[in-house]
Amino acid sequence: MSPVFSEEEEEEEEEEEEEEEKKKKKEEEEAGRYVREAERKVRSGKYGSARCSIQKALELNPNLDFGFEMLIITETLFYAREITEWEMRKQYGNPYAYSGIDYYSVLHLNSTATISEVKTRCENLSSCLNWGKKRFDGFSFPCASVAVSLIKDANLVLCDQQKHLQFDRARQIWAIVDSPNCGDNLSSKQAYLDWKPPTPTPPTPIVVKKARYISQRVKKPRTDSSHVSNCVNGGSGGERSMEPREDIKKHVFDAMPQTPHYHPLDKYNEKIREGMIQVLKMTYVSLSEEIRHLVDPHSLWSALKGFKEQLSQLEEMGFNVTVLRERLDKLQGIAKCEHPSQVAAEEFKSDIVNEEAKISLVRARIMEFEGDIEKSKVVINNKRTKIEELKMDSVNVVEEFKSLAKSAWK
């Protein structure tokens, strides 16, 4: 037996439904307002505020059209921006200044990510955006093509061995002096924050104000797990320090004791000099390990120029790089012995390709000849059939002639 509702209860239910619809409509309108606000902020370069606006819009309306795509775009732009503090410090001569796009942050990955992980993340982000298709589906958002280009650039840099190595080296100083996991390099980090322009005269009030403003706004590399990272990959992790492990460092300096003088660093103050010494030590250890673990001649040729430049820089600082240079020269000599074999192998491969092309051409001609033979067979069969028909006609004519000759005159 169905329940019986009174008119008052029905009216209350209708009012509740109307209120829910109004609330839903209001939330959708509010979400649309946040989206328009995000578009304005993206155009003005305020990517962090735009990202927050899209997140609020998704909280109000989880079914927002292209909401996730807009979030990916704003987060990509937010993590890829070149922070002005780095440029300002570089302009005033800070040796620790770093300016550029951190592609690990763009893809929400650790610096220890493998090439396969980078490719997977780029494919996932690109498929989520799918800018070529969704543009025709009505999706329009400022700087969407820029976000797609940034993801492609990250893929090109981090999936190429030589570019990846150069990027990591350029990023080393930044990671050391401003990483929350830097451990022993807290003094270097403090040296970065306490740095002042190396001018003999006191700075003007404007410069002092700018320096204080910059010092207050220095940001650390972002290691928080973002919404995009969780949605695309389903996991997160903290950035690992780029400082070599102490056991490796001890092993390298025990095997090759060093007494560098660091004379070119005497022009810097004590804190800056201490930080740069830590960087040079780490560079020496990393370079030693890279040269020691070279097992492929191709990797040697791709990184040889960078190795020689770093050895020269370390030698200027007083490092004894004789052992490293001798090992590098020996590896280079072995790799050169492989070069003639590679040339001969390439020539043989080229000859094989040419011969295979000739074989393919001969086979094509054989097929053409076989086709001509089949056509000729058909023509011959047709001719033979015609001959048989003509023979039958001839026999019929002879028979008819004979029968007519035997008949009497009428």
mmCIF file of C-alpha atoms in Angstrom:
data_model
loop_
_atom_site.group_PDB
_atom_site.id
_atom_site.type_symbol
_atom_site.label_atom_id
_atom_site.label_comp_id
_atom_site.label_asym_id
_atom_site.label_seq_id
_atom_site.Cartn_x
_atom_site.Cartn_y
_atom_site.Cartn_z
ATOM 1 C CA MET A 1 0.000 0.000 0.000
ATOM 2 C CA SER A 2 1.570 3.260 -1.134
ATOM 3 C CA PRO A 3 2.097 5.993 1.468
ATOM 4 C CA VAL A 4 -0.329 8.893 1.397
ATOM 5 C CA PHE A 5 1.191 12.372 1.556
ATOM 6 C CA SER A 6 -0.697 15.368 2.693
ATOM 7 C CA GLU A 7 -0.775 18.518 0.604
ATOM 8 C CA GLU A 8 1.510 20.289 3.089
ATOM 9 C CA GLU A 9 4.171 17.567 2.828
ATOM 10 C CA GLU A 10 4.021 17.654 -0.965
ATOM 11 C CA GLU A 11 4.399 21.420 -0.922
ATOM 12 C CA GLU A 12 7.395 21.125 1.429
ATOM 13 C CA GLU A 13 9.056 18.585 -0.898
ATOM 14 C CA GLU A 14 8.466 20.822 -3.895
ATOM 15 C CA GLU A 15 9.942 23.778 -2.014
ATOM 16 C CA GLU A 16 13.004 21.720 -1.052
ATOM 17 C CA GLU A 17 13.493 20.626 -4.674
ATOM 18 C CA GLU A 18 13.186 24.215 -5.840
ATOM 19 C CA GLU A 19 15.711 25.329 -3.232
ATOM 20 C CA GLU A 20 18.144 22.589 -4.306
ATOM 21 C CA GLU A 21 17.748 23.581 -7.950
ATOM 22 C CA LYS A 22 18.304 27.234 -7.072
ATOM 23 C CA LYS A 23 21.348 26.312 -4.993
ATOM 24 C CA LYS A 24 22.745 24.160 -7.803
ATOM 25 C CA LYS A 25 22.120 26.892 -10.351
ATOM 26 C CA LYS A 26 23.750 29.443 -8.069
ATOM 27 C CA GLU A 27 26.810 27.200 -7.616
ATOM 28 C CA GLU A 28 27.073 26.716 -11.388
ATOM 29 C CA GLU A 29 26.884 30.483 -11.909
ATOM 30 C CA GLU A 30 29.496 30.997 -9.195
ATOM 31 C CA ALA A 31 31.742 28.378 -10.834
ATOM 32 C CA GLY A 32 31.358 30.154 -14.177
ATOM 33 C CA ARG A 33 32.352 33.410 -12.501
ATOM 34 C CA TYR A 34 35.499 31.759 -11.115
ATOM 35 C CA VAL A 35 36.345 30.434 -14.602
ATOM 36 C CA ARG A 36 36.026 33.905 -16.136
ATOM 37 C CA GLU A 37 38.128 35.269 -13.292
ATOM 38 C CA ALA A 38 40.778 32.610 -13.980
ATOM 39 C CA GLU A 39 40.858 33.571 -17.665
ATOM 40 C CA ARG A 40 41.485 37.217 -16.746
ATOM 41 C CA LYS A 41 44.244 36.224 -14.318
ATOM 42 C CA VAL A 42 45.948 34.004 -16.895
ATOM 43 C CA ARG A 43 45.985 36.864 -19.391
ATOM 44 C CA SER A 44 47.615 39.093 -16.744
ATOM 45 C CA GLY A 45 50.197 36.425 -15.831
ATOM 46 C CA LYS A 46 48.803 35.595 -12.360
ATOM 47 C CA TYR A 47 48.915 31.838 -12.859
ATOM 48 C CA GLY A 48 48.828 30.931 -9.158
ATOM 49 C CA SER A 49 45.630 32.907 -8.569
ATOM 50 C CA ALA A 50 44.120 31.459 -11.757
ATOM 51 C CA ARG A 51 44.903 27.946 -10.508
ATOM 52 C CA CYS A 52 43.114 28.667 -7.190
ATOM 53 C CA SER A 53 40.094 30.047 -9.055
ATOM 54 C CA ILE A 54 39.780 26.892 -11.178
ATOM 55 C CA GLN A 55 40.070 24.724 -8.058
ATOM 56 C CA LYS A 56 37.225 26.692 -6.411
ATOM 57 C CA ALA A 57 35.150 26.351 -9.581
ATOM 58 C CA LEU A 58 35.625 22.566 -9.540
ATOM 59 C CA GLU A 59 34.651 22.409 -5.863
ATOM 60 C CA LEU A 60 31.397 24.213 -6.651
ATOM 61 C CA ASN A 61 30.707 22.312 -9.870
ATOM 62 C CA PRO A 62 32.623 18.998 -10.197
ATOM 63 C CA ASN A 63 30.946 18.428 -13.593
ATOM 64 C CA LEU A 64 32.279 21.695 -14.997
ATOM 65 C CA ASP A 65 32.860 21.462 -18.754
ATOM 66 C CA PHE A 66 36.598 21.116 -19.449
ATOM 67 C CA GLY A 67 37.313 21.843 -15.768
ATOM 68 C CA PHE A 68 40.136 19.340 -15.459
ATOM 69 C CA GLU A 69 41.725 20.572 -18.687
ATOM 70 C CA MET A 70 41.699 24.162 -17.405
ATOM 71 C CA LEU A 71 43.286 22.996 -14.146
ATOM 72 C CA ILE A 72 46.106 21.247 -16.036
ATOM 73 C CA ILE A 73 46.758 24.407 -18.086
ATOM 74 C CA THR A 74 46.884 26.734 -15.060
ATOM 75 C CA GLU A 75 49.093 24.352 -13.061
ATOM 76 C CA THR A 76 51.474 23.864 -15.995
ATOM 77 C CA LEU A 77 51.826 27.627 -16.441
ATOM 78 C CA PHE A 78 52.141 28.129 -12.676
ATOM 79 C CA TYR A 79 54.994 25.651 -12.242
ATOM 80 C CA ALA A 80 56.757 26.737 -15.457
ATOM 81 C CA ARG A 81 56.935 30.459 -14.803
ATOM 82 C CA GLU A 82 60.362 32.035 -14.474
ATOM 83 C CA ILE A 83 60.340 33.546 -10.981
ATOM 84 C CA THR A 84 61.485 37.161 -11.154
ATOM 85 C CA GLU A 85 63.556 36.900 -7.967
ATOM 86 C CA TRP A 86 66.078 34.700 -9.741
ATOM 87 C CA GLU A 87 66.439 37.138 -12.645
ATOM 88 C CA MET A 88 66.825 40.136 -10.315
ATOM 89 C CA ARG A 89 69.499 38.392 -8.273
ATOM 90 C CA LYS A 90 71.302 37.337 -11.432
ATOM 91 C CA GLN A 91 71.222 40.930 -12.654
ATOM 92 C CA TYR A 92 72.953 42.093 -9.468
ATOM 93 C CA GLY A 93 75.695 39.461 -9.788
ATOM 94 C CA ASN A 94 74.573 36.747 -7.383
ATOM 95 C CA PRO A 95 76.539 33.599 -8.365
ATOM 96 C CA TYR A 96 73.722 31.418 -7.027
ATOM 97 C CA ALA A 97 71.034 32.949 -9.234
ATOM 98 C CA TYR A 98 69.048 30.470 -11.299
ATOM 99 C CA SER A 99 66.582 31.383 -13.998
ATOM 100 C CA GLY A 100 64.676 28.983 -16.169
ATOM 101 C CA ILE A 101 61.847 26.495 -16.323
ATOM 102 C CA ASP A 102 62.039 23.559 -13.936
ATOM 103 C CA TYR A 103 60.613 20.786 -16.117
ATOM 104 C CA TYR A 104 60.426 18.400 -13.158
ATOM 105 C CA SER A 105 57.942 20.773 -11.490
ATOM 106 C CA VAL A 106 56.026 21.188 -14.748
ATOM 107 C CA LEU A 107 55.473 17.414 -14.930
ATOM 108 C CA HIS A 108 55.132 17.005 -11.114
ATOM 109 C CA LEU A 109 58.026 14.519 -11.027
ATOM 110 C CA ASN A 110 61.111 13.997 -8.886
ATOM 111 C CA SER A 111 64.568 14.630 -10.337
ATOM 112 C CA THR A 112 65.185 10.865 -10.066
ATOM 113 C CA ALA A 113 62.391 10.067 -12.553
ATOM 114 C CA THR A 114 63.311 7.676 -15.353
ATOM 115 C CA ILE A 115 62.820 8.377 -19.063
ATOM 116 C CA SER A 116 59.879 5.953 -19.184
ATOM 117 C CA GLU A 117 58.203 7.799 -16.290
ATOM 118 C CA VAL A 118 58.725 11.121 -18.075
ATOM 119 C CA LYS A 119 57.259 9.763 -21.320
ATOM 120 C CA THR A 120 54.259 8.279 -19.500
ATOM 121 C CA ARG A 121 53.537 11.538 -17.669
ATOM 122 C CA CYS A 122 53.853 13.624 -20.863
ATOM 123 C CA GLU A 123 51.553 11.231 -22.738
ATOM 124 C CA ASN A 124 48.972 11.370 -19.929
ATOM 125 C CA LEU A 125 48.993 15.167 -19.748
ATOM 126 C CA SER A 126 48.895 15.552 -23.543
ATOM 127 C CA SER A 127 46.017 13.087 -23.863
ATOM 128 C CA CYS A 128 44.109 14.937 -21.119
ATOM 129 C CA LEU A 129 44.466 18.205 -23.007
ATOM 130 C CA ASN A 130 44.231 16.807 -26.563
ATOM 131 C CA TRP A 131 44.189 20.404 -27.721
ATOM 132 C CA GLY A 132 43.688 19.652 -31.410
ATOM 133 C CA LYS A 133 40.405 17.778 -30.830
ATOM 134 C CA LYS A 134 38.944 19.690 -27.873
ATOM 135 C CA ARG A 135 39.400 23.029 -29.593
ATOM 136 C CA PHE A 136 36.807 21.910 -32.143
ATOM 137 C CA ASP A 137 34.554 20.660 -29.317
ATOM 138 C CA GLY A 138 34.165 24.214 -28.037
ATOM 139 C CA PHE A 139 37.038 24.331 -25.533
ATOM 140 C CA SER A 140 38.645 27.769 -25.358
ATOM 141 C CA PHE A 141 41.068 28.903 -22.660
ATOM 142 C CA PRO A 142 43.917 31.431 -22.780
ATOM 143 C CA CYS A 143 47.469 30.097 -23.157
ATOM 144 C CA ALA A 144 46.269 26.505 -23.722
ATOM 145 C CA SER A 145 48.670 26.079 -26.629
ATOM 146 C CA VAL A 146 51.484 27.432 -24.434
ATOM 147 C CA ALA A 147 50.824 24.723 -21.833
ATOM 148 C CA VAL A 148 50.883 22.049 -24.542
ATOM 149 C CA SER A 149 54.193 23.437 -25.846
ATOM 150 C CA LEU A 150 55.681 23.405 -22.332
ATOM 151 C CA ILE A 151 54.784 19.732 -21.909
ATOM 152 C CA LYS A 152 56.374 18.950 -25.297
ATOM 153 C CA ASP A 153 59.511 20.909 -24.337
ATOM 154 C CA ALA A 154 59.760 18.988 -21.064
ATOM 155 C CA ASN A 155 59.501 15.737 -23.002
ATOM 156 C CA LEU A 156 62.239 16.808 -25.448
ATOM 157 C CA VAL A 157 64.649 17.913 -22.710
ATOM 158 C CA LEU A 158 64.164 15.124 -20.159
ATOM 159 C CA CYS A 159 63.996 12.268 -22.697
ATOM 160 C CA ASP A 160 67.233 13.255 -24.462
ATOM 161 C CA GLN A 161 70.312 12.006 -22.604
ATOM 162 C CA GLN A 162 72.601 14.938 -23.439
ATOM 163 C CA LYS A 163 69.952 17.646 -22.907
ATOM 164 C CA HIS A 164 68.866 15.956 -19.677
ATOM 165 C CA LEU A 165 72.455 15.994 -18.381
ATOM 166 C CA GLN A 166 72.923 19.671 -19.274
ATOM 167 C CA PHE A 167 69.609 20.582 -17.622
ATOM 168 C CA ASP A 168 70.523 18.747 -14.401
ATOM 169 C CA ARG A 169 73.903 20.483 -14.266
ATOM 170 C CA ALA A 170 72.314 23.900 -14.753
ATOM 171 C CA ARG A 171 69.839 23.083 -11.992
ATOM 172 C CA GLN A 172 72.416 21.778 -9.482
ATOM 173 C CA ILE A 173 73.250 25.079 -7.787
ATOM 174 C CA TRP A 174 69.582 25.988 -7.440
ATOM 175 C CA ALA A 175 68.751 22.601 -5.924
ATOM 176 C CA ILE A 176 71.659 22.804 -3.481
ATOM 177 C CA VAL A 177 71.151 26.301 -2.108
ATOM 178 C CA ASP A 178 67.367 26.314 -1.944
ATOM 179 C CA SER A 179 66.257 22.704 -1.446
ATOM 180 C CA PRO A 180 64.428 21.754 1.787
ATOM 181 C CA ASN A 181 66.298 18.421 1.714
ATOM 182 C CA CYS A 182 69.780 19.832 1.231
ATOM 183 C CA GLY A 183 71.076 18.623 4.639
ATOM 184 C CA ASP A 184 74.698 19.730 5.003
ATOM 185 C CA ASN A 185 74.224 22.728 2.719
ATOM 186 C CA LEU A 186 72.172 24.865 5.108
ATOM 187 C CA SER A 187 75.093 27.308 5.274
ATOM 188 C CA SER A 188 75.003 27.617 1.471
ATOM 189 C CA LYS A 189 71.289 28.257 1.575
ATOM 190 C CA GLN A 190 71.741 30.950 4.213
ATOM 191 C CA ALA A 191 74.510 32.466 2.110
ATOM 192 C CA TYR A 192 72.037 32.702 -0.739
ATOM 193 C CA LEU A 193 69.418 34.417 1.402
ATOM 194 C CA ASP A 194 71.937 36.797 3.028
ATOM 195 C CA TRP A 195 73.584 37.769 -0.244
ATOM 196 C CA LYS A 196 73.984 41.475 -0.977
ATOM 197 C CA PRO A 197 75.139 43.161 -4.219
ATOM 198 C CA PRO A 198 78.984 43.365 -4.139
ATOM 199 C CA THR A 199 79.234 47.162 -4.445
ATOM 200 C CA PRO A 200 81.636 49.316 -2.412
ATOM 201 C CA THR A 201 79.110 52.116 -1.910
ATOM 202 C CA PRO A 202 75.905 51.702 0.121
ATOM 203 C CA PRO A 203 72.896 50.901 -2.061
ATOM 204 C CA THR A 204 70.263 53.495 -2.702
ATOM 205 C CA PRO A 205 66.992 53.262 -0.723
ATOM 206 C CA ILE A 206 65.235 51.846 -3.774
ATOM 207 C CA VAL A 207 67.809 49.070 -4.167
ATOM 208 C CA VAL A 208 67.658 48.295 -0.424
ATOM 209 C CA LYS A 209 63.896 48.073 -0.570
ATOM 210 C CA LYS A 210 64.082 45.837 -3.630
ATOM 211 C CA ALA A 211 66.711 43.585 -2.024
ATOM 212 C CA ARG A 212 64.608 43.223 1.141
ATOM 213 C CA TYR A 213 61.507 42.566 -0.923
ATOM 214 C CA ILE A 214 63.312 39.913 -2.937
ATOM 215 C CA SER A 215 64.710 38.239 0.183
ATOM 216 C CA GLN A 216 61.218 37.992 1.653
ATOM 217 C CA ARG A 217 59.758 36.528 -1.499
ATOM 218 C CA VAL A 218 62.369 33.856 -2.318
ATOM 219 C CA LYS A 219 60.493 30.653 -2.936
ATOM 220 C CA LYS A 220 61.598 27.083 -2.455
ATOM 221 C CA PRO A 221 61.147 24.430 -5.141
ATOM 222 C CA ARG A 222 57.633 23.087 -4.853
ATOM 223 C CA THR A 223 57.477 19.544 -3.591
ATOM 224 C CA ASP A 224 53.787 19.461 -2.695
ATOM 225 C CA SER A 225 51.641 16.908 -4.475
ATOM 226 C CA SER A 226 49.246 18.749 -6.751
ATOM 227 C CA HIS A 227 45.753 17.864 -7.884
ATOM 228 C CA VAL A 228 46.963 17.123 -11.405
ATOM 229 C CA SER A 229 49.702 14.808 -10.141
ATOM 230 C CA ASN A 230 47.214 12.804 -8.090
ATOM 231 C CA CYS A 231 44.658 12.588 -10.912
ATOM 232 C CA VAL A 232 47.149 11.641 -13.632
ATOM 233 C CA ASN A 233 49.578 9.439 -11.759
ATOM 234 C CA GLY A 234 47.751 8.536 -8.550
ATOM 235 C CA GLY A 235 50.785 9.112 -6.329
ATOM 236 C CA SER A 236 53.298 11.612 -5.089
ATOM 237 C CA GLY A 237 56.741 11.847 -3.570
ATOM 238 C CA GLY A 238 59.222 14.324 -2.163
ATOM 239 C CA GLU A 239 62.178 15.691 -4.048
ATOM 240 C CA ARG A 240 65.378 13.828 -3.326
ATOM 241 C CA SER A 241 68.542 15.773 -2.559
ATOM 242 C CA MET A 242 71.074 16.007 -5.383
ATOM 243 C CA GLU A 243 73.968 15.959 -2.875
ATOM 244 C CA PRO A 244 76.094 12.811 -3.405
ATOM 245 C CA ARG A 245 75.902 10.261 -0.628
ATOM 246 C CA GLU A 246 78.614 10.668 1.983
ATOM 247 C CA ASP A 247 80.009 7.172 1.379
ATOM 248 C CA ILE A 248 80.581 7.929 -2.328
ATOM 249 C CA LYS A 249 82.084 11.307 -1.475
ATOM 250 C CA LYS A 250 84.467 9.732 1.046
ATOM 251 C CA HIS A 251 85.437 6.972 -1.392
ATOM 252 C CA VAL A 252 86.289 9.478 -4.151
ATOM 253 C CA PHE A 253 88.399 11.738 -1.942
ATOM 254 C CA ASP A 254 90.150 8.739 -0.327
ATOM 255 C CA ALA A 255 91.077 7.370 -3.757
ATOM 256 C CA MET A 256 92.129 10.779 -5.120
ATOM 257 C CA PRO A 257 93.131 13.136 -2.258
ATOM 258 C CA GLN A 258 92.668 16.806 -3.105
ATOM 259 C CA THR A 259 94.136 20.070 -1.776
ATOM 260 C CA PRO A 260 92.470 22.766 -3.940
ATOM 261 C CA HIS A 261 93.389 26.421 -3.349
ATOM 262 C CA TYR A 262 90.129 28.061 -4.637
ATOM 263 C CA HIS A 263 92.026 31.295 -5.443
ATOM 264 C CA PRO A 264 89.458 32.501 -8.047
ATOM 265 C CA LEU A 265 86.841 32.567 -5.245
ATOM 266 C CA ASP A 266 88.776 34.993 -3.035
ATOM 267 C CA LYS A 267 86.788 37.944 -4.390
ATOM 268 C CA TYR A 268 83.581 36.667 -2.734
ATOM 269 C CA ASN A 269 82.691 37.027 0.927
ATOM 270 C CA GLU A 270 83.167 34.115 3.307
ATOM 271 C CA LYS A 271 79.625 32.716 3.165
ATOM 272 C CA ILE A 272 79.391 32.867 -0.611
ATOM 273 C CA ARG A 273 82.849 31.316 -0.953
ATOM 274 C CA GLU A 274 81.897 28.475 1.392
ATOM 275 C CA GLY A 275 78.781 27.734 -0.609
ATOM 276 C CA MET A 276 80.660 27.705 -3.916
ATOM 277 C CA ILE A 277 83.305 25.377 -2.460
ATOM 278 C CA GLN A 278 80.539 22.913 -1.561
ATOM 279 C CA VAL A 279 79.256 23.128 -5.133
ATOM 280 C CA LEU A 280 82.717 22.474 -6.594
ATOM 281 C CA LYS A 281 83.268 19.473 -4.330
ATOM 282 C CA MET A 282 79.947 18.023 -5.373
ATOM 283 C CA THR A 283 80.794 18.667 -9.030
ATOM 284 C CA TYR A 284 84.120 16.854 -8.635
ATOM 285 C CA VAL A 285 82.469 13.823 -6.994
ATOM 286 C CA SER A 286 79.656 13.694 -9.582
ATOM 287 C CA LEU A 287 82.102 14.042 -12.484
ATOM 288 C CA SER A 288 84.344 11.301 -11.061
ATOM 289 C CA GLU A 289 81.403 8.931 -10.737
ATOM 290 C CA GLU A 290 80.131 9.717 -14.241
ATOM 291 C CA ILE A 291 83.538 9.036 -15.816
ATOM 292 C CA ARG A 292 84.009 5.889 -13.728
ATOM 293 C CA HIS A 293 80.653 4.457 -14.825
ATOM 294 C CA LEU A 294 81.058 5.152 -18.549
ATOM 295 C CA VAL A 295 80.399 1.828 -20.303
ATOM 296 C CA ASP A 296 79.141 2.940 -23.717
ATOM 297 C CA PRO A 297 81.319 4.765 -26.315
ATOM 298 C CA HIS A 298 78.246 6.629 -27.570
ATOM 299 C CA SER A 299 77.652 8.180 -24.129
ATOM 300 C CA LEU A 300 81.342 9.199 -24.053
ATOM 301 C CA TRP A 301 81.187 11.079 -27.376
ATOM 302 C CA SER A 302 77.942 12.845 -26.394
ATOM 303 C CA ALA A 303 79.326 14.086 -23.040
ATOM 304 C CA LEU A 304 83.040 14.497 -23.884
ATOM 305 C CA LYS A 305 82.964 18.263 -24.407
ATOM 306 C CA GLY A 306 81.153 18.863 -21.113
ATOM 307 C CA PHE A 307 83.592 16.600 -19.253
ATOM 308 C CA LYS A 308 86.622 18.495 -20.579
ATOM 309 C CA GLU A 309 85.117 21.888 -19.712
ATOM 310 C CA GLN A 310 84.372 20.785 -16.152
ATOM 311 C CA LEU A 311 87.868 19.332 -15.725
ATOM 312 C CA SER A 312 89.384 22.648 -16.838
ATOM 313 C CA GLN A 313 87.214 24.586 -14.368
ATOM 314 C CA LEU A 314 88.158 22.264 -11.505
ATOM 315 C CA GLU A 315 91.833 22.509 -12.454
ATOM 316 C CA GLU A 316 91.632 26.301 -12.198
ATOM 317 C CA MET A 317 90.393 25.873 -8.621
ATOM 318 C CA GLY A 318 93.409 23.726 -7.724
ATOM 319 C CA PHE A 319 91.907 20.256 -8.074
ATOM 320 C CA ASN A 320 94.255 17.519 -9.278
ATOM 321 C CA VAL A 321 92.364 16.082 -12.256
ATOM 322 C CA THR A 322 95.267 14.112 -13.770
ATOM 323 C CA VAL A 323 93.761 10.704 -12.946
ATOM 324 C CA LEU A 324 90.358 11.676 -14.339
ATOM 325 C CA ARG A 325 91.867 13.162 -17.495
ATOM 326 C CA GLU A 326 94.054 10.086 -18.093
ATOM 327 C CA ARG A 327 91.075 7.792 -17.687
ATOM 328 C CA LEU A 328 89.037 9.959 -20.049
ATOM 329 C CA ASP A 329 91.853 9.950 -22.646
ATOM 330 C CA LYS A 330 92.166 6.179 -22.352
ATOM 331 C CA LEU A 331 88.429 5.721 -22.860
ATOM 332 C CA GLN A 332 88.584 8.101 -25.813
ATOM 333 C CA GLY A 333 91.410 6.042 -27.374
ATOM 334 C CA ILE A 334 89.426 2.826 -26.954
ATOM 335 C CA ALA A 335 86.345 4.468 -28.437
ATOM 336 C CA LYS A 336 88.387 5.650 -31.439
ATOM 337 C CA CYS A 337 89.417 2.036 -32.119
ATOM 338 C CA GLU A 338 85.757 1.203 -32.367
ATOM 339 C CA HIS A 339 85.155 3.984 -34.881
ATOM 340 C CA PRO A 340 86.697 2.236 -37.969
ATOM 341 C CA SER A 341 84.664 -0.870 -37.188
ATOM 342 C CA GLN A 342 81.539 1.249 -37.020
ATOM 343 C CA VAL A 343 82.385 2.858 -40.374
ATOM 344 C CA ALA A 344 82.940 -0.554 -41.981
ATOM 345 C CA ALA A 345 79.731 -1.873 -40.445
ATOM 346 C CA GLU A 346 77.811 1.132 -41.769
ATOM 347 C CA GLU A 347 79.287 0.568 -45.247
ATOM 348 C CA PHE A 348 78.268 -3.102 -45.136
ATOM 349 C CA LYS A 349 74.792 -2.111 -44.013
ATOM 350 C CA SER A 350 74.587 0.337 -46.913
ATOM 351 C CA ASP A 351 75.700 -2.383 -49.362
ATOM 352 C CA ILE A 352 73.104 -4.772 -47.940
ATOM 353 C CA VAL A 353 70.385 -2.158 -48.385
ATOM 354 C CA ASN A 354 71.457 -1.549 -51.999
ATOM 355 C CA GLU A 355 71.525 -5.282 -52.806
ATOM 356 C CA GLU A 356 68.127 -5.779 -51.192
ATOM 357 C CA ALA A 357 66.799 -2.918 -53.312
ATOM 358 C CA LYS A 358 68.173 -4.616 -56.436
ATOM 359 C CA ILE A 359 66.588 -7.925 -55.405
ATOM 360 C CA SER A 360 63.266 -6.178 -54.870
ATOM 361 C CA LEU A 361 63.544 -4.598 -58.323
ATOM 362 C CA VAL A 362 64.329 -7.971 -59.939
ATOM 363 C CA ARG A 363 61.399 -9.571 -58.121
ATOM 364 C CA ALA A 364 59.121 -6.814 -59.351
ATOM 365 C CA ARG A 365 60.293 -7.412 -62.912
ATOM 366 C CA ILE A 366 59.810 -11.175 -62.489
ATOM 367 C CA MET A 367 56.251 -10.528 -61.355
ATOM 368 C CA GLU A 368 55.707 -8.326 -64.399
ATOM 369 C CA PHE A 369 57.094 -11.056 -66.685
ATOM 370 C CA GLU A 370 54.915 -13.677 -64.991
ATOM 371 C CA GLY A 371 51.913 -11.442 -65.622
ATOM 372 C CA ASP A 372 52.910 -11.090 -69.281
ATOM 373 C CA ILE A 373 53.315 -14.884 -69.533
ATOM 374 C CA GLU A 374 49.832 -15.444 -68.128
ATOM 375 C CA LYS A 375 48.410 -12.924 -70.581
ATOM 376 C CA SER A 376 50.232 -14.660 -73.444
ATOM 377 C CA LYS A 377 48.840 -18.031 -72.334
ATOM 378 C CA VAL A 378 45.319 -16.637 -72.435
ATOM 379 C CA VAL A 379 45.906 -15.223 -75.932
ATOM 380 C CA ILE A 380 47.326 -18.566 -77.119
ATOM 381 C CA ASN A 381 44.331 -20.460 -75.729
ATOM 382 C CA ASN A 382 41.963 -18.052 -77.457
ATOM 383 C CA LYS A 383 43.827 -18.489 -80.751
ATOM 384 C CA ARG A 384 43.714 -22.279 -80.429
ATOM 385 C CA THR A 385 39.987 -22.141 -79.797
ATOM 386 C CA LYS A 386 39.552 -20.009 -82.909
ATOM 387 C CA ILE A 387 41.645 -22.487 -84.908
ATOM 388 C CA GLU A 388 39.461 -25.377 -83.753
ATOM 389 C CA GLU A 389 36.353 -23.424 -84.689
ATOM 390 C CA LEU A 390 37.792 -22.677 -88.141
ATOM 391 C CA LYS A 391 38.662 -26.367 -88.624
ATOM 392 C CA MET A 392 35.102 -27.349 -87.766
ATOM 393 C CA ASP A 393 33.770 -24.767 -90.196
ATOM 394 C CA SER A 394 36.090 -26.152 -92.893
ATOM 395 C CA VAL A 395 34.892 -29.716 -92.266
ATOM 396 C CA ASN A 396 31.292 -28.592 -92.429
ATOM 397 C CA VAL A 397 31.916 -26.839 -95.744
ATOM 398 C CA VAL A 398 33.531 -29.969 -97.243
ATOM 399 C CA GLU A 399 30.658 -32.166 -96.081
ATOM 400 C CA GLU A 400 28.123 -29.769 -97.459
ATOM 401 C CA PHE A 401 30.012 -29.599 -100.752
ATOM 402 C CA LYS A 402 30.094 -33.395 -101.040
ATOM 403 C CA SER A 403 26.439 -33.794 -100.224
ATOM 404 C CA LEU A 404 25.557 -31.244 -102.845
ATOM 405 C CA ALA A 405 27.747 -33.006 -105.432
ATOM 406 C CA LYS A 406 25.952 -36.311 -104.857
ATOM 407 C CA SER A 407 22.504 -34.884 -105.244
ATOM 408 C CA ALA A 408 20.701 -35.187 -108.622
ATOM 409 C CA TRP A 409 19.755 -32.352 -110.888
ATOM 410 C CA LYS A 410 16.383 -30.983 -110.209
#
